[in-house]
Amino acid sequence: MDGGLIAIGAGVGAGLVTLGAGLGIGKLAASAAEATGRQPEAAGDIRTTALIMSALIEGVALFCAVTCFLLSGNVG
């Protein structure tokens, strides 16, 4: 397979992973802010859950981005 196509695919993959993680965390933060507005007394629980979920999203995104960069490193 052509090394240039692998490099382009890895770059596009890393970009899509970053875009997806950003959109996911943005939606999570919007939902957490809305829930806190509706139930201010549960703000601590909502914040804790939002932090855990954003860490999980970032973990998956980091794993995928590292995989893309490893693919681009094996082009030669």
mmCIF file of C-alpha atoms in Angstrom:
data_model
loop_
_atom_site.group_PDB
_atom_site.id
_atom_site.type_symbol
_atom_site.label_atom_id
_atom_site.label_comp_id
_atom_site.label_asym_id
_atom_site.label_seq_id
_atom_site.Cartn_x
_atom_site.Cartn_y
_atom_site.Cartn_z
ATOM 1 C CA MET A 1 0.000 0.000 0.000
ATOM 2 C CA ASP A 2 1.175 3.514 -0.733
ATOM 3 C CA GLY A 3 2.860 5.192 2.242
ATOM 4 C CA GLY A 4 1.354 8.559 1.361
ATOM 5 C CA LEU A 5 -2.162 7.204 1.665
ATOM 6 C CA ILE A 6 -1.363 5.750 5.083
ATOM 7 C CA ALA A 7 -0.018 9.119 6.248
ATOM 8 C CA ILE A 8 -3.068 10.978 4.936
ATOM 9 C CA GLY A 9 -5.408 8.434 6.509
ATOM 10 C CA ALA A 10 -3.635 8.708 9.853
ATOM 11 C CA GLY A 11 -3.832 12.506 9.745
ATOM 12 C CA VAL A 12 -7.511 12.491 8.844
ATOM 13 C CA GLY A 13 -8.169 9.893 11.544
ATOM 14 C CA ALA A 14 -6.425 11.967 14.208
ATOM 15 C CA GLY A 15 -8.396 15.030 13.132
ATOM 16 C CA LEU A 16 -11.705 13.188 13.271
ATOM 17 C CA VAL A 17 -10.871 11.790 16.705
ATOM 18 C CA THR A 18 -10.142 15.299 17.975
ATOM 19 C CA LEU A 19 -13.338 16.656 16.442
ATOM 20 C CA GLY A 20 -15.438 13.868 17.926
ATOM 21 C CA ALA A 21 -13.946 14.267 21.388
ATOM 22 C CA GLY A 22 -14.490 18.022 21.298
ATOM 23 C CA LEU A 23 -18.109 17.645 20.257
ATOM 24 C CA GLY A 24 -18.723 14.960 22.870
ATOM 25 C CA ILE A 25 -17.247 16.974 25.722
ATOM 26 C CA GLY A 26 -19.108 20.086 24.552
ATOM 27 C CA LYS A 27 -22.417 18.234 24.590
ATOM 28 C CA LEU A 28 -21.565 16.771 27.999
ATOM 29 C CA ALA A 29 -20.771 20.211 29.435
ATOM 30 C CA ALA A 30 -23.973 21.704 28.009
ATOM 31 C CA SER A 31 -26.056 18.919 29.522
ATOM 32 C CA ALA A 32 -24.291 19.259 32.879
ATOM 33 C CA ALA A 33 -24.887 23.018 32.936
ATOM 34 C CA GLU A 34 -28.555 22.513 32.070
ATOM 35 C CA ALA A 35 -28.950 19.856 34.776
ATOM 36 C CA THR A 36 -27.256 22.091 37.347
ATOM 37 C CA GLY A 37 -29.617 24.911 36.408
ATOM 38 C CA ARG A 38 -32.605 22.652 36.944
ATOM 39 C CA GLN A 39 -31.365 21.098 40.193
ATOM 40 C CA PRO A 40 -28.750 23.308 41.875
ATOM 41 C CA GLU A 41 -28.664 21.123 44.991
ATOM 42 C CA ALA A 42 -27.242 18.237 42.942
ATOM 43 C CA ALA A 43 -24.414 20.313 41.454
ATOM 44 C CA GLY A 44 -21.673 18.318 43.197
ATOM 45 C CA ASP A 45 -22.916 14.967 41.922
ATOM 46 C CA ILE A 46 -23.435 16.350 38.418
ATOM 47 C CA ARG A 47 -19.939 17.856 38.369
ATOM 48 C CA THR A 48 -18.351 14.603 39.532
ATOM 49 C CA THR A 49 -20.180 12.565 36.916
ATOM 50 C CA ALA A 50 -19.306 15.071 34.184
ATOM 51 C CA LEU A 51 -15.605 14.976 35.108
ATOM 52 C CA ILE A 52 -15.528 11.172 35.048
ATOM 53 C CA MET A 53 -17.318 11.034 31.699
ATOM 54 C CA SER A 54 -15.057 13.670 30.135
ATOM 55 C CA ALA A 55 -12.000 11.731 31.329
ATOM 56 C CA LEU A 56 -13.364 8.583 29.677
ATOM 57 C CA ILE A 57 -13.999 10.467 26.424
ATOM 58 C CA GLU A 58 -10.485 11.910 26.494
ATOM 59 C CA GLY A 59 -8.997 8.485 27.234
ATOM 60 C CA VAL A 60 -10.610 6.927 24.189
ATOM 61 C CA ALA A 61 -9.654 9.929 22.048
ATOM 62 C CA LEU A 62 -6.045 9.765 23.221
ATOM 63 C CA PHE A 63 -5.858 6.032 22.487
ATOM 64 C CA CYS A 64 -7.224 6.576 18.965
ATOM 65 C CA ALA A 65 -4.920 9.523 18.292
ATOM 66 C CA VAL A 66 -1.864 7.543 19.433
ATOM 67 C CA THR A 67 -2.930 4.700 17.142
ATOM 68 C CA CYS A 68 -3.159 7.130 14.213
ATOM 69 C CA PHE A 69 0.274 8.577 14.978
ATOM 70 C CA LEU A 70 1.782 5.097 15.256
ATOM 71 C CA LEU A 71 0.309 4.260 11.859
ATOM 72 C CA SER A 72 1.850 7.374 10.345
ATOM 73 C CA GLY A 73 5.208 6.448 11.905
ATOM 74 C CA ASN A 74 5.153 3.075 10.115
ATOM 75 C CA VAL A 75 4.833 4.636 6.662
ATOM 76 C CA GLY A 76 8.378 3.881 5.526
#
